[in-house]
Amino acid sequence: MALTYFFIERKIPAGELKGQKRWFAQVRTGDEIDVHTLAGEVSEQCTATPADVKAVLNALVTAMTTAMKAGRVVQIEGLGNFRLSAGSDGVAEFEDFSLNLMRPARVIFHPAKRLKAIPASAKYRAEKVRTLDITKDCEKEHIE
């Protein structure tokens, strides 16, 4: 399996080349896999039924939510760890701090070694380039 990429022309936003156009490759993501399909694939590799897998995944999300809200790190062997992180804007004087300065919390995920290795083994293939026959009768804007 390979990651499909396509080309897109963009203007450079800053630096020496600011305003100039360059072509960049961008990976096109594939279809999403839903929990029903995922549960079916997992159930084929073990004795759990797809319904069992879905029940475990739902319970896992609930348990992870509870643990992370309590400030704990959730470590799932082979997958990685999840935790909440948050910070605040700074104040000159300690007494000036208020909870209004807190930024929204976010989930931080650190993948396990096995998942970190996936990008290094990625293969790429170019999407077929489509050309347009630009005619004067067409009112749409085209890149030439």
PDB file of N, CA and C in Angstrom, residues 64-75 81-87 102-110:
ATOM      1  N   MET A  64     -10.702   6.397  29.673  1.00  0.00           N
ATOM      2  CA  MET A  64      -9.637   7.354  29.340  1.00  0.00           C
ATOM      3  C   MET A  64     -10.060   8.779  29.685  1.00  0.00           C
ATOM      4  N   THR A  65     -11.316   9.112  29.380  1.00  0.00           N
ATOM      5  CA  THR A  65     -11.829  10.458  29.676  1.00  0.00           C
ATOM      6  C   THR A  65     -11.757  10.738  31.171  1.00  0.00           C
ATOM      7  N   THR A  66     -12.211   9.785  31.975  1.00  0.00           N
ATOM      8  CA  THR A  66     -12.196   9.942  33.423  1.00  0.00           C
ATOM      9  C   THR A  66     -10.762  10.113  33.936  1.00  0.00           C
ATOM     10  N   ALA A  67      -9.847   9.278  33.459  1.00  0.00           N
ATOM     11  CA  ALA A  67      -8.456   9.330  33.914  1.00  0.00           C
ATOM     12  C   ALA A  67      -7.784  10.644  33.513  1.00  0.00           C
ATOM     13  N   MET A  68      -7.972  11.078  32.267  1.00  0.00           N
ATOM     14  CA  MET A  68      -7.322  12.310  31.818  1.00  0.00           C
ATOM     15  C   MET A  68      -7.891  13.536  32.514  1.00  0.00           C
ATOM     16  N   LYS A  69      -9.193  13.549  32.786  1.00  0.00           N
ATOM     17  CA  LYS A  69      -9.792  14.671  33.519  1.00  0.00           C
ATOM     18  C   LYS A  69      -9.217  14.761  34.928  1.00  0.00           C
ATOM     19  N   ALA A  70      -8.746  13.634  35.468  1.00  0.00           N
ATOM     20  CA  ALA A  70      -8.131  13.600  36.795  1.00  0.00           C
ATOM     21  C   ALA A  70      -6.633  13.911  36.729  1.00  0.00           C
ATOM     22  N   GLY A  71      -6.128  14.233  35.528  1.00  0.00           N
ATOM     23  CA  GLY A  71      -4.722  14.590  35.376  1.00  0.00           C
ATOM     24  C   GLY A  71      -3.790  13.411  35.188  1.00  0.00           C
ATOM     25  N   ARG A  72      -4.322  12.249  34.933  1.00  0.00           N
ATOM     26  CA  ARG A  72      -3.489  11.059  34.767  1.00  0.00           C
ATOM     27  C   ARG A  72      -3.096  10.870  33.307  1.00  0.00           C
ATOM     28  N   VAL A  73      -1.986  10.170  33.094  1.00  0.00           N
ATOM     29  CA  VAL A  73      -1.535   9.795  31.769  1.00  0.00           C
ATOM     30  C   VAL A  73      -2.082   8.406  31.482  1.00  0.00           C
ATOM     31  N   VAL A  74      -2.720   8.242  30.337  1.00  0.00           N
ATOM     32  CA  VAL A  74      -3.261   6.936  29.959  1.00  0.00           C
ATOM     33  C   VAL A  74      -2.265   6.276  29.016  1.00  0.00           C
ATOM     34  N   GLN A  75      -1.660   5.186  29.468  1.00  0.00           N
ATOM     35  CA  GLN A  75      -0.661   4.446  28.696  1.00  0.00           C
ATOM     36  C   GLN A  75      -1.300   3.172  28.170  1.00  0.00           C
ATOM     37  N   ASN A  81       0.644   6.894  24.608  1.00  0.00           N
ATOM     38  CA  ASN A  81       0.017   7.479  25.789  1.00  0.00           C
ATOM     39  C   ASN A  81      -0.714   8.766  25.448  1.00  0.00           C
ATOM     40  N   PHE A  82      -1.734   9.034  26.236  1.00  0.00           N
ATOM     41  CA  PHE A  82      -2.607  10.188  26.076  1.00  0.00           C
ATOM     42  C   PHE A  82      -2.595  10.974  27.380  1.00  0.00           C
ATOM     43  N   ARG A  83      -2.616  12.300  27.280  1.00  0.00           N
ATOM     44  CA  ARG A  83      -2.712  13.138  28.468  1.00  0.00           C
ATOM     45  C   ARG A  83      -3.299  14.480  28.076  1.00  0.00           C
ATOM     46  N   LEU A  84      -3.799  15.194  29.069  1.00  0.00           N
ATOM     47  CA  LEU A  84      -4.273  16.553  28.836  1.00  0.00           C
ATOM     48  C   LEU A  84      -3.133  17.518  29.115  1.00  0.00           C
ATOM     49  N   SER A  85      -3.101  18.598  28.393  1.00  0.00           N
ATOM     50  CA  SER A  85      -2.120  19.647  28.615  1.00  0.00           C
ATOM     51  C   SER A  85      -2.838  20.990  28.535  1.00  0.00           C
ATOM     52  N   ALA A  86      -2.425  21.916  29.359  1.00  0.00           N
ATOM     53  CA  ALA A  86      -2.994  23.267  29.330  1.00  0.00           C
ATOM     54  C   ALA A  86      -1.962  24.221  29.912  1.00  0.00           C
ATOM     55  N   GLY A  87      -2.096  25.462  29.596  1.00  0.00           N
ATOM     56  CA  GLY A  87      -1.208  26.497  30.124  1.00  0.00           C
ATOM     57  C   GLY A  87      -1.993  27.781  30.261  1.00  0.00           C
ATOM     58  N   MET A 102      -6.261  31.052  31.724  1.00  0.00           N
ATOM     59  CA  MET A 102      -5.977  29.685  31.283  1.00  0.00           C
ATOM     60  C   MET A 102      -6.407  29.508  29.833  1.00  0.00           C
ATOM     61  N   ARG A 103      -5.549  28.812  29.080  1.00  0.00           N
ATOM     62  CA  ARG A 103      -5.899  28.443  27.704  1.00  0.00           C
ATOM     63  C   ARG A 103      -6.652  27.120  27.744  1.00  0.00           C
ATOM     64  N   PRO A 104      -7.454  26.843  26.722  1.00  0.00           N
ATOM     65  CA  PRO A 104      -8.203  25.568  26.727  1.00  0.00           C
ATOM     66  C   PRO A 104      -7.256  24.363  26.767  1.00  0.00           C
ATOM     67  N   ALA A 105      -7.659  23.350  27.500  1.00  0.00           N
ATOM     68  CA  ALA A 105      -6.879  22.105  27.562  1.00  0.00           C
ATOM     69  C   ALA A 105      -6.973  21.398  26.221  1.00  0.00           C
ATOM     70  N   ARG A 106      -5.966  20.597  25.926  1.00  0.00           N
ATOM     71  CA  ARG A 106      -5.977  19.802  24.695  1.00  0.00           C
ATOM     72  C   ARG A 106      -5.391  18.431  24.993  1.00  0.00           C
ATOM     73  N   VAL A 107      -5.735  17.481  24.159  1.00  0.00           N
ATOM     74  CA  VAL A 107      -5.244  16.114  24.323  1.00  0.00           C
ATOM     75  C   VAL A 107      -3.913  15.988  23.587  1.00  0.00           C
ATOM     76  N   ILE A 108      -2.914  15.481  24.276  1.00  0.00           N
ATOM     77  CA  ILE A 108      -1.602  15.208  23.697  1.00  0.00           C
ATOM     78  C   ILE A 108      -1.472  13.701  23.550  1.00  0.00           C
ATOM     79  N   PHE A 109      -1.080  13.260  22.359  1.00  0.00           N
ATOM     80  CA  PHE A 109      -0.879  11.833  22.101  1.00  0.00           C
ATOM     81  C   PHE A 109       0.572  11.613  21.701  1.00  0.00           C
ATOM     82  N   HIS A 110       1.229  10.682  22.367  1.00  0.00           N
ATOM     83  CA  HIS A 110       2.591  10.265  22.017  1.00  0.00           C
ATOM     84  C   HIS A 110       2.522   8.809  21.573  1.00  0.00           C
TER      85      HIS A 110
END
